[in-house]
PDB file of C-alpha atoms in Angstrom:
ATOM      1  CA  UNK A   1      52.094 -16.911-102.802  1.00 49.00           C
ATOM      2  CA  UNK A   2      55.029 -15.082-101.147  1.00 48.00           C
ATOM      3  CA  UNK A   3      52.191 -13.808 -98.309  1.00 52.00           C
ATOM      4  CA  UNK A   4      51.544 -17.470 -97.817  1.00 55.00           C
ATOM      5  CA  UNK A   5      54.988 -18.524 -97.168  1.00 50.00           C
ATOM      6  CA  UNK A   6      55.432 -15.706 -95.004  1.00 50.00           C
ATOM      7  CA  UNK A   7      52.244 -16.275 -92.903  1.00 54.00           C
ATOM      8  CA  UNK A   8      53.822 -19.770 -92.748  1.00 52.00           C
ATOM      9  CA  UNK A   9      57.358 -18.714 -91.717  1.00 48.00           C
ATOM     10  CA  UNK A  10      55.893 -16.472 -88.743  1.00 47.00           C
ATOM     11  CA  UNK A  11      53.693 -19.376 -87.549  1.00 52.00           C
ATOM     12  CA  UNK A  12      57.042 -21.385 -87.743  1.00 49.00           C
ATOM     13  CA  UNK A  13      58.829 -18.921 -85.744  1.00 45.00           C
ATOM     14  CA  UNK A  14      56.258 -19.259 -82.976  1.00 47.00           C
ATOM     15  CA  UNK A  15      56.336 -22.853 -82.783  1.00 47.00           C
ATOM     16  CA  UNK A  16      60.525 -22.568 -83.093  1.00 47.00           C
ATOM     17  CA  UNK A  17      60.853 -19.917 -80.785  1.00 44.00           C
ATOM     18  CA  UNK A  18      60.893 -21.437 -77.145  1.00 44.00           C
ATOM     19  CA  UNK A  19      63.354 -24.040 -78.568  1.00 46.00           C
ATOM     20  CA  UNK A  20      65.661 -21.162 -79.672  1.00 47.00           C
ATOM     21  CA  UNK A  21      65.732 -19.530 -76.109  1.00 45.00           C
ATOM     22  CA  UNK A  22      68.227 -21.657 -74.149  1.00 46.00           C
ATOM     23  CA  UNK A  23      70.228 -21.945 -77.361  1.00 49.00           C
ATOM     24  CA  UNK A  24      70.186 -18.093 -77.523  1.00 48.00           C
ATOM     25  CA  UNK A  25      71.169 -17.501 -74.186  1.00 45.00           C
ATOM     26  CA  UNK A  26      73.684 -19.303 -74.292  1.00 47.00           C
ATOM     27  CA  UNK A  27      75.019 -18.062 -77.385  1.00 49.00           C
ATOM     28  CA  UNK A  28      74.887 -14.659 -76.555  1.00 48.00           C
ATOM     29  CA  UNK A  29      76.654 -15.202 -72.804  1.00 44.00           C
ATOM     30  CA  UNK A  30      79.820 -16.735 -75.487  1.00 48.00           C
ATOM     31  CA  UNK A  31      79.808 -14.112 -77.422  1.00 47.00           C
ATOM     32  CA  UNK A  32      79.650 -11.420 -75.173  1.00 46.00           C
ATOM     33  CA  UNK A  33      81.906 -13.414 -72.461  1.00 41.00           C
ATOM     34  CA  UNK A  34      84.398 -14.939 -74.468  1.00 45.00           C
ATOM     35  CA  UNK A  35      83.300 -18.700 -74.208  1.00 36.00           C
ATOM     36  CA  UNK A  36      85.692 -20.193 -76.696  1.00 36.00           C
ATOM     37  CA  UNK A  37      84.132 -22.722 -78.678  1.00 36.00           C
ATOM     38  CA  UNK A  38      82.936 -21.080 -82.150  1.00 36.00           C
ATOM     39  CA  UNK A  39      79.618 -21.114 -82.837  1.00 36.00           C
ATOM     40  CA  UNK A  40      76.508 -19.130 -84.989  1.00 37.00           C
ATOM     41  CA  UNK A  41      74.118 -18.109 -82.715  1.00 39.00           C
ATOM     42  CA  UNK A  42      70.721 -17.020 -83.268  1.00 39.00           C
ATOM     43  CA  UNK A  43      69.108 -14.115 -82.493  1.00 40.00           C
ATOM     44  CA  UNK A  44      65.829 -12.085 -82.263  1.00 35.00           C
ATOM     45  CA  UNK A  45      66.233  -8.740 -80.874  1.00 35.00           C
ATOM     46  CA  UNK A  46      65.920  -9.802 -77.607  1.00 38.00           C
ATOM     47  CA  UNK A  47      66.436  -9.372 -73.926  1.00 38.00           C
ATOM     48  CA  UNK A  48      69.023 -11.479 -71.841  1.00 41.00           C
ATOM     49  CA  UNK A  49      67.941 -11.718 -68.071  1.00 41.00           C
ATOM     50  CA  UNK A  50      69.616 -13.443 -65.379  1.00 41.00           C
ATOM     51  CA  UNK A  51      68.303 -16.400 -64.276  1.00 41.00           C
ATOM     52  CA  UNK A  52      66.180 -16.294 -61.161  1.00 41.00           C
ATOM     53  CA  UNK A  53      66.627 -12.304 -61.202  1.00 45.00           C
ATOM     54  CA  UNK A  54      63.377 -10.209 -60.191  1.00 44.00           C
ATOM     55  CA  UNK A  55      61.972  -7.652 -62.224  1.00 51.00           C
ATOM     56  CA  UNK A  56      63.704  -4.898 -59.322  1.00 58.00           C
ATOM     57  CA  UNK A  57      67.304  -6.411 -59.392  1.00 61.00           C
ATOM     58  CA  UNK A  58      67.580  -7.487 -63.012  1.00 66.00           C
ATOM     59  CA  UNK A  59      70.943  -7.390 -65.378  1.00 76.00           C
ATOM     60  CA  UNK A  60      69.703  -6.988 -68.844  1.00 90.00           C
ATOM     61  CA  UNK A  61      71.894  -6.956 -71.902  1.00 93.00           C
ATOM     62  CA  UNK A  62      70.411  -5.733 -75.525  1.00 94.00           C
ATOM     63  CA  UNK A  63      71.805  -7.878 -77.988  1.00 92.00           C
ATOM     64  CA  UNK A  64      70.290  -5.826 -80.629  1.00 95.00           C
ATOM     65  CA  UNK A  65      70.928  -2.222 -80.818  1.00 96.00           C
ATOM     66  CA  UNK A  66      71.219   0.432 -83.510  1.00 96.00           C
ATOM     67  CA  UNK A  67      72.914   3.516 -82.834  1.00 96.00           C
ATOM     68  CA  UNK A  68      73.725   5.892 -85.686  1.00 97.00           C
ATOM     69  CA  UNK A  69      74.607  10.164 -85.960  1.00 97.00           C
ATOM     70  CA  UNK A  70      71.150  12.004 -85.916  1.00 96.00           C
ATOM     71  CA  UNK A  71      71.056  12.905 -89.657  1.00 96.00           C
ATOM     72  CA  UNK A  72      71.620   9.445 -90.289  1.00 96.00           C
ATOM     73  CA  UNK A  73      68.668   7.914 -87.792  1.00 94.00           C
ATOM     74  CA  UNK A  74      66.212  10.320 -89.185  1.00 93.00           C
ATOM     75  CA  UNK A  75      67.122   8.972 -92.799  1.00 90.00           C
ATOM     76  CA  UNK A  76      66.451   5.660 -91.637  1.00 86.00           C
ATOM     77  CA  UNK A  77      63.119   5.597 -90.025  1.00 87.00           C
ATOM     78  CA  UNK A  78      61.981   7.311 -93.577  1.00 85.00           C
ATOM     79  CA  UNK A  79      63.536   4.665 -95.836  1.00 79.00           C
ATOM     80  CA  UNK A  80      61.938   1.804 -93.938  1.00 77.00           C
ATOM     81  CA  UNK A  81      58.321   3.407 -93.407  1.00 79.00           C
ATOM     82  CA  UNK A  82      58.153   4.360 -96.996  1.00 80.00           C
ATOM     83  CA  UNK A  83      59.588   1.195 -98.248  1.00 65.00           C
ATOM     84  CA  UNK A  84      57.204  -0.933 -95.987  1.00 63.00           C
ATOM     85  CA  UNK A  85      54.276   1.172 -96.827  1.00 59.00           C
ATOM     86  CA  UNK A  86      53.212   1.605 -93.157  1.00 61.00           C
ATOM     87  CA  UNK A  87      54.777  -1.931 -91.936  1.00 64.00           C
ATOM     88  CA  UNK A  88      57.367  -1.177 -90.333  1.00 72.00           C
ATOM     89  CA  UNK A  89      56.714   1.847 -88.364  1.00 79.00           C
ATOM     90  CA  UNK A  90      59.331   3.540 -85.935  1.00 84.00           C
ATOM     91  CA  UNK A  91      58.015   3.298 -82.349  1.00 86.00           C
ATOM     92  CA  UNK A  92      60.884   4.820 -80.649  1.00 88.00           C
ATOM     93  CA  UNK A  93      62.365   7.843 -82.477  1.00 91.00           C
ATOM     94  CA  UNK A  94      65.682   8.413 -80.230  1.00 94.00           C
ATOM     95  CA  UNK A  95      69.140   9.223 -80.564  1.00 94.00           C
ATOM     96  CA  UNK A  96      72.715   9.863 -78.703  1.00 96.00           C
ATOM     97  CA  UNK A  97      71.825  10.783 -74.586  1.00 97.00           C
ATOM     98  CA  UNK A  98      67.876  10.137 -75.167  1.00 97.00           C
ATOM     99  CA  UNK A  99      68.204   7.006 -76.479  1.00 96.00           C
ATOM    100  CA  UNK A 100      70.382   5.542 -73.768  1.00 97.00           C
ATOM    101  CA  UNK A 101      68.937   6.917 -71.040  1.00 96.00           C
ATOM    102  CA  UNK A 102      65.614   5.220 -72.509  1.00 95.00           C
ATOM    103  CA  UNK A 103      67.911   1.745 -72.336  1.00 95.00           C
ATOM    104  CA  UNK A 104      68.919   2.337 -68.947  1.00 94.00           C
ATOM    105  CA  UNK A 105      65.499   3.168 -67.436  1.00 93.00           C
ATOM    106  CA  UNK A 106      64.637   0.019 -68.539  1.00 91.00           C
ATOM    107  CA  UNK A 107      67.093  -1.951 -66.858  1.00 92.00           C
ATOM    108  CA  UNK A 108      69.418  -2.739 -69.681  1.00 94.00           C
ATOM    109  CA  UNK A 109      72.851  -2.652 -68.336  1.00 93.00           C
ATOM    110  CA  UNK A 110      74.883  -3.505 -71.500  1.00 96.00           C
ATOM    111  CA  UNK A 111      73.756  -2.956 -75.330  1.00 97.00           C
ATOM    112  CA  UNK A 112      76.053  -3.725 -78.349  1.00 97.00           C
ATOM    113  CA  UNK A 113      76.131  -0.798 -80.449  1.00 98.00           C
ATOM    114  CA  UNK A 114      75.002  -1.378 -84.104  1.00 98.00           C
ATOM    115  CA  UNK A 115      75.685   0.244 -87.465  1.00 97.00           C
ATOM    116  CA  UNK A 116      75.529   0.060 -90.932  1.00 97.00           C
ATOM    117  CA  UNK A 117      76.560   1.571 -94.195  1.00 96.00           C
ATOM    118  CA  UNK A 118      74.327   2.133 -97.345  1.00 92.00           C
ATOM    119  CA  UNK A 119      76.729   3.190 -99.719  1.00 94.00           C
ATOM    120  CA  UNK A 120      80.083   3.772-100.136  1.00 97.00           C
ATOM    121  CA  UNK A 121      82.303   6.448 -97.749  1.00 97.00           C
ATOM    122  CA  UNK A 122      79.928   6.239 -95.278  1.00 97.00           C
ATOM    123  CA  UNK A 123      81.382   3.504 -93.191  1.00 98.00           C
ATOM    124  CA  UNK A 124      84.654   4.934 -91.800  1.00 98.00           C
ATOM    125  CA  UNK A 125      82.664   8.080 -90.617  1.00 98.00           C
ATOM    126  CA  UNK A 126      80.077   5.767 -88.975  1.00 98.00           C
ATOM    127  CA  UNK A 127      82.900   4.077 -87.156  1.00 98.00           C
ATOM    128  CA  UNK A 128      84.619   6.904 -85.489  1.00 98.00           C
ATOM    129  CA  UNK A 129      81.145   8.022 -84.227  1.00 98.00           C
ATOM    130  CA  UNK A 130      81.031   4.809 -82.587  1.00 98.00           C
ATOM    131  CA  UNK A 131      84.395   4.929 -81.162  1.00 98.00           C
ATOM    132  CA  UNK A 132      83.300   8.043 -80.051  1.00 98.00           C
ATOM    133  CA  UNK A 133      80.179   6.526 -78.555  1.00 98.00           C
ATOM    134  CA  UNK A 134      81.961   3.785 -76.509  1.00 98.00           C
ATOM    135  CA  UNK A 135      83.846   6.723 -74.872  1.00 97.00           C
ATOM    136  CA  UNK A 136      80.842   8.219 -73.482  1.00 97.00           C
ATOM    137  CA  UNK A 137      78.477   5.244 -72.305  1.00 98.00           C
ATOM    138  CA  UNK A 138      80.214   2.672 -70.167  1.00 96.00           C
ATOM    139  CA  UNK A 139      77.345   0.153 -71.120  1.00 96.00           C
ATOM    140  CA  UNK A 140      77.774  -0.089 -74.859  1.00 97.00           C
ATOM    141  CA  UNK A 141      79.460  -2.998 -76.894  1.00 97.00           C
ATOM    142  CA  UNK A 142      80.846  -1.303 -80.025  1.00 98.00           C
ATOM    143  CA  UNK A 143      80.671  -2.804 -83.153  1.00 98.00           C
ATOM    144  CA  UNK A 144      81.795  -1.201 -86.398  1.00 98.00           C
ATOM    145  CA  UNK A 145      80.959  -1.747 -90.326  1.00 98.00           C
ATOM    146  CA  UNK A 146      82.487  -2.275 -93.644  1.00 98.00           C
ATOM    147  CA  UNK A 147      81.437  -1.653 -97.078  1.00 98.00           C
ATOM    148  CA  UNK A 148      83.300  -3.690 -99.326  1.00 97.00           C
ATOM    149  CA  UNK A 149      83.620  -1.275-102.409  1.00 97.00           C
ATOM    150  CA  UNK A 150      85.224   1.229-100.242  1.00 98.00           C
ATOM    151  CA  UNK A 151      88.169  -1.169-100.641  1.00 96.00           C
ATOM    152  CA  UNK A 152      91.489  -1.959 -98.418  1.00 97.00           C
ATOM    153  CA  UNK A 153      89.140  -4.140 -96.340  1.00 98.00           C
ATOM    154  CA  UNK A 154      92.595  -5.558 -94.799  1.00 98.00           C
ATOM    155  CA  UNK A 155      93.458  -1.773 -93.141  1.00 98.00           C
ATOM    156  CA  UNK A 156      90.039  -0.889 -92.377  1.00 98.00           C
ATOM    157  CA  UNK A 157      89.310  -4.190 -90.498  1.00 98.00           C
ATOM    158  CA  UNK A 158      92.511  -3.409 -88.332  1.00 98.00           C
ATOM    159  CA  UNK A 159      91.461  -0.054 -87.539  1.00 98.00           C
ATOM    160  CA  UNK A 160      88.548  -1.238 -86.082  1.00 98.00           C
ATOM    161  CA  UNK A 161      89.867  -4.129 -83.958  1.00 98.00           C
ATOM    162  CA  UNK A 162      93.328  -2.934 -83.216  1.00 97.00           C
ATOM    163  CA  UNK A 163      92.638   0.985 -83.055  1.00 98.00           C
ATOM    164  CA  UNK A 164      88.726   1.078 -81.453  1.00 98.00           C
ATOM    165  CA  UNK A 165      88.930  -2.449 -79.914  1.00 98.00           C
ATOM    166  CA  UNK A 166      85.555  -2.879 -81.219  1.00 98.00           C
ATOM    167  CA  UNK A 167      83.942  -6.658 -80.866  1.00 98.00           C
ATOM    168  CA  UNK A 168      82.878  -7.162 -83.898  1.00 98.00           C
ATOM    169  CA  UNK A 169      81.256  -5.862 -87.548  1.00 98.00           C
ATOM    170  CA  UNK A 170      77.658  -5.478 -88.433  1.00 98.00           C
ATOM    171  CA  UNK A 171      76.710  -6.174 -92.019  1.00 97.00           C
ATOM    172  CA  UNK A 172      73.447  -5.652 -93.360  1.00 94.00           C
ATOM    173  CA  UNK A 173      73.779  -6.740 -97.102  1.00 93.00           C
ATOM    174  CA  UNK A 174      69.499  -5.813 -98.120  1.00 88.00           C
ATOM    175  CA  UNK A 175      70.476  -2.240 -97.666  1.00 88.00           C
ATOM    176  CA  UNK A 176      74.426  -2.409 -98.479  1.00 93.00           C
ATOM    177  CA  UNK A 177      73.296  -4.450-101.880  1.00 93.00           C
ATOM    178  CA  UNK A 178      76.655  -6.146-100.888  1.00 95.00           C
ATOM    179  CA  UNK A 179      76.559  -9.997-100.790  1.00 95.00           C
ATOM    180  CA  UNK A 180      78.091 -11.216 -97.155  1.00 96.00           C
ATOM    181  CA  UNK A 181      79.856 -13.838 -99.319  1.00 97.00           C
ATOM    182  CA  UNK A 182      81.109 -11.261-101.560  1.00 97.00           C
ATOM    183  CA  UNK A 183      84.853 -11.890-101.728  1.00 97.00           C
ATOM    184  CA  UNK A 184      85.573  -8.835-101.136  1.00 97.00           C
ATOM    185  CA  UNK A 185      84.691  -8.941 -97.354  1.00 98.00           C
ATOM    186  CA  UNK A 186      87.344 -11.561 -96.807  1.00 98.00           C
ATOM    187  CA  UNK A 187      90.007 -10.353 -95.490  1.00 98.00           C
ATOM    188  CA  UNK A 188      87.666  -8.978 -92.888  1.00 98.00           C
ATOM    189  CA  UNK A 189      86.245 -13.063 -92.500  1.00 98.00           C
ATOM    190  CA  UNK A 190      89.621 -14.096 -91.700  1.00 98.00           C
ATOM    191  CA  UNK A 191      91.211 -11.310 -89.387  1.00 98.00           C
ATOM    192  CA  UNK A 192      87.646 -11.527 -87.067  1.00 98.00           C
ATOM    193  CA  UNK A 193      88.494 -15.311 -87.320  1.00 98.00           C
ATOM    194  CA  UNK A 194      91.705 -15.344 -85.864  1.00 98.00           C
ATOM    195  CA  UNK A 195      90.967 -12.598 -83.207  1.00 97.00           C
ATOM    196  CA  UNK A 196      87.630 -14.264 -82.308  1.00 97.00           C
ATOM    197  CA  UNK A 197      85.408 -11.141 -83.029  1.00 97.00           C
ATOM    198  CA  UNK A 198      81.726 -11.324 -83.605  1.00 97.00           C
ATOM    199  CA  UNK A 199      80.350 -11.188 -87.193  1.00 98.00           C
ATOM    200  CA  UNK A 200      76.129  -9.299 -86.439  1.00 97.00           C
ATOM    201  CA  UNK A 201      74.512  -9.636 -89.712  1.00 97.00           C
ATOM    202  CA  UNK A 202      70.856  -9.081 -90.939  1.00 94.00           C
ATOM    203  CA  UNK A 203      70.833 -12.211 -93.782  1.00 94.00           C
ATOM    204  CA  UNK A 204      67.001 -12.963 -93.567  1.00 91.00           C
ATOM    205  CA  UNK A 205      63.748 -11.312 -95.373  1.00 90.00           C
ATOM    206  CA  UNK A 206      62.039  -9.951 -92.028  1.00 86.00           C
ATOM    207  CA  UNK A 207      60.418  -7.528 -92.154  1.00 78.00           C
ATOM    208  CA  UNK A 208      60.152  -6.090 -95.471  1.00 76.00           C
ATOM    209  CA  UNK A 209      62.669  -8.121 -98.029  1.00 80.00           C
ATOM    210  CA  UNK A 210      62.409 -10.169-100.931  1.00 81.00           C
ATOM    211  CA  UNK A 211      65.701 -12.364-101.223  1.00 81.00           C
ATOM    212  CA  UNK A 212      65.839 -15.565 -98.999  1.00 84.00           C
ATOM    213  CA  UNK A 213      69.362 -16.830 -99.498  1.00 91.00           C
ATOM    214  CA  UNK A 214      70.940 -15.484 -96.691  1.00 94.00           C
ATOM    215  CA  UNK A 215      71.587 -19.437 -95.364  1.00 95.00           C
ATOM    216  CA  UNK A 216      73.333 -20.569 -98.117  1.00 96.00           C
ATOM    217  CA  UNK A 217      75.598 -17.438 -98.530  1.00 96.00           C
ATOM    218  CA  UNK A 218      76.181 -17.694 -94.617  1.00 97.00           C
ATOM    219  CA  UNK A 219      77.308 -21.791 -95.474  1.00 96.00           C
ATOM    220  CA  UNK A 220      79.661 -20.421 -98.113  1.00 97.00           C
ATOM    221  CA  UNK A 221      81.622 -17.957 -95.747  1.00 97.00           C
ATOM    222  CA  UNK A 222      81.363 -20.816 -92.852  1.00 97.00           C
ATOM    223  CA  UNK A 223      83.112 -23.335 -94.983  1.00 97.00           C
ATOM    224  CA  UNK A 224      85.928 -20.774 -95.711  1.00 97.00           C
ATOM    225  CA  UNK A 225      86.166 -19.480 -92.067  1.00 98.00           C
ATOM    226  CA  UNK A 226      84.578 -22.508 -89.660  1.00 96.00           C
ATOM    227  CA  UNK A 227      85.868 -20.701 -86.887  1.00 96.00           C
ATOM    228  CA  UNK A 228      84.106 -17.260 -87.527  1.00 97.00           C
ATOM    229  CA  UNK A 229      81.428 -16.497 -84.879  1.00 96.00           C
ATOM    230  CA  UNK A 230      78.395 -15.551 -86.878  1.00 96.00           C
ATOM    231  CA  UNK A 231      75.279 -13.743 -84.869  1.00 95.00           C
ATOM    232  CA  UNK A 232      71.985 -14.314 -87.151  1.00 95.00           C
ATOM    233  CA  UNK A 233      69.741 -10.940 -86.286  1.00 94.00           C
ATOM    234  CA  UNK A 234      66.277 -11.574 -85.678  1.00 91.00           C
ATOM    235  CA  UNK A 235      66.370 -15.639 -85.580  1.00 91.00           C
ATOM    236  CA  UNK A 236      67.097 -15.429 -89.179  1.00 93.00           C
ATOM    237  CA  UNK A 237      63.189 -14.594 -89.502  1.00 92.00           C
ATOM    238  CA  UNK A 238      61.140 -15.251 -92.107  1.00 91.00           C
ATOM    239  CA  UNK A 239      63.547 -18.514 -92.771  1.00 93.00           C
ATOM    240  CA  UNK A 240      64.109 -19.495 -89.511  1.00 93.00           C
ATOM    241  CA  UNK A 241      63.614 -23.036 -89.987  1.00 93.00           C
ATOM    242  CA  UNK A 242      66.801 -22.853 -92.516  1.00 94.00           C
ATOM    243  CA  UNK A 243      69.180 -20.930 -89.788  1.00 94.00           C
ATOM    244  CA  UNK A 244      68.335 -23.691 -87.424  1.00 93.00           C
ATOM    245  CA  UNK A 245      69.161 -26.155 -90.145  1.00 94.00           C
ATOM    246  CA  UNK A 246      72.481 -24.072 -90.599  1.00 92.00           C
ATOM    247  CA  UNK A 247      73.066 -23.996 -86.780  1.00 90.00           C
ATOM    248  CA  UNK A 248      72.873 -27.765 -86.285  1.00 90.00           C
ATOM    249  CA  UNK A 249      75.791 -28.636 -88.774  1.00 87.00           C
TER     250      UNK A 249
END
């Protein structure tokens, strides 16, 4: 049964996804640009491209990219290709100068810089290495993390805007096994509110998850914080249809 809905959801996403690219576009230029009206944007990991640029003189920004310590990458790619069982294999195993460089070849001019941590006292490490990180490429976006049983939320949400400068936090709650509506991330909710930062989360089941209730925990933080820019990864994939549904009100 659960193959069945997925097999639906993807064939969902197809039909949804040409609707979602003006609307992502747009959403990302705001978010990246400061465009002031709040808004949750959706988002695959995708490729932004000028309009009306050619393939020679094209300004691409990633949206979507993960950049972590070595040790940590390498730890990574084996959780997710043994958890998937083969599904979700790595296709590009790079780190640090390698993995930029790749970007760059590619045309990708700016990337956000994306992180995550799976358990607690990980996440203010992770954060200096991307402070760190935004002091060596000029093309990254850097965006810390939280983990909410680390505690003093408050302090470590000011470090990261008022210390690194960093646009935003990246939450991924299927590894974390935080909820994003967890009270506990709060104080995080409303300081990113008020400063207009950029809240990246990974809320959906793609590729490999079980638990679909991403939407409804993303409503419950919207109706405490309206104004709190939200960025859906992945076009909230495999229940896209219920992130549009979100979106619209």
């Amino acid at each position: 049964q659960r193959e069945g809905q997925n097999d639906h959801s993807r064939q969902q996403y197809g039909r949804t996804a040409q609707k979602c690219q003006n609307e992502i576009f747009h959403g990302a230029l705001g978010l990246i640009f400061g465009i002031s009206s709040p808004l949750t944007a959706l988002s695959w990991v995708f490729l932004v491209c000028r309009p009306g640029a050619s393939r020679e003189g094209r300004a691409l920004i990633d949206m979507h990219v993960h950049l972590f310590p070595a040790p940590v990458f390498r730890a990574i790619w084996r959780f997710f290709e043994s958890s998937s069982n083969g599904l979700w294999n790595i296709r590009y195993r790079l780190h640090g100068d390698d993995h930029v460089r790749h970007l760059e070849e590619q045309g990708i001019r700016k990337f956000t810089g994306l992180l995550y941590a799976h358990k607690p006292c990980m996440a203010d490490s992770l954060n200096d290495f991307m402070a760190e990180s935004a002091q060596r490429y000029s093309g990254l976006l850097p965006f810390g993390t939280i983990y909410a049983a680390d505690g003093d939320v408050a302090a470590r949400s000011r470090r990261i805007f008022e210390d690194y400068g960093f646009y935003g936090i990246k939450l991924h709650p299927f590894v974390s096994r935080e909820q994003l509506d967890d009270r506990g991330f709060y104080p995080a909710y409303e300081m990113m509110e008020g400063l207009g930062r950029v809240l990246v989360c990974h809320p959906a089941s793609a590729p490999v998850y079980d638990a679909t209730d991403g939407a409804r925990r993303i409503s419950n933080i919207l109706s405490d914080f309206p104004g709190l820019r939200i960025v859906v990864a992945h076009c909230g994939a495999f229940e896209t249809r219920e992130y549009l549904e979100l979106a619209d009100r």
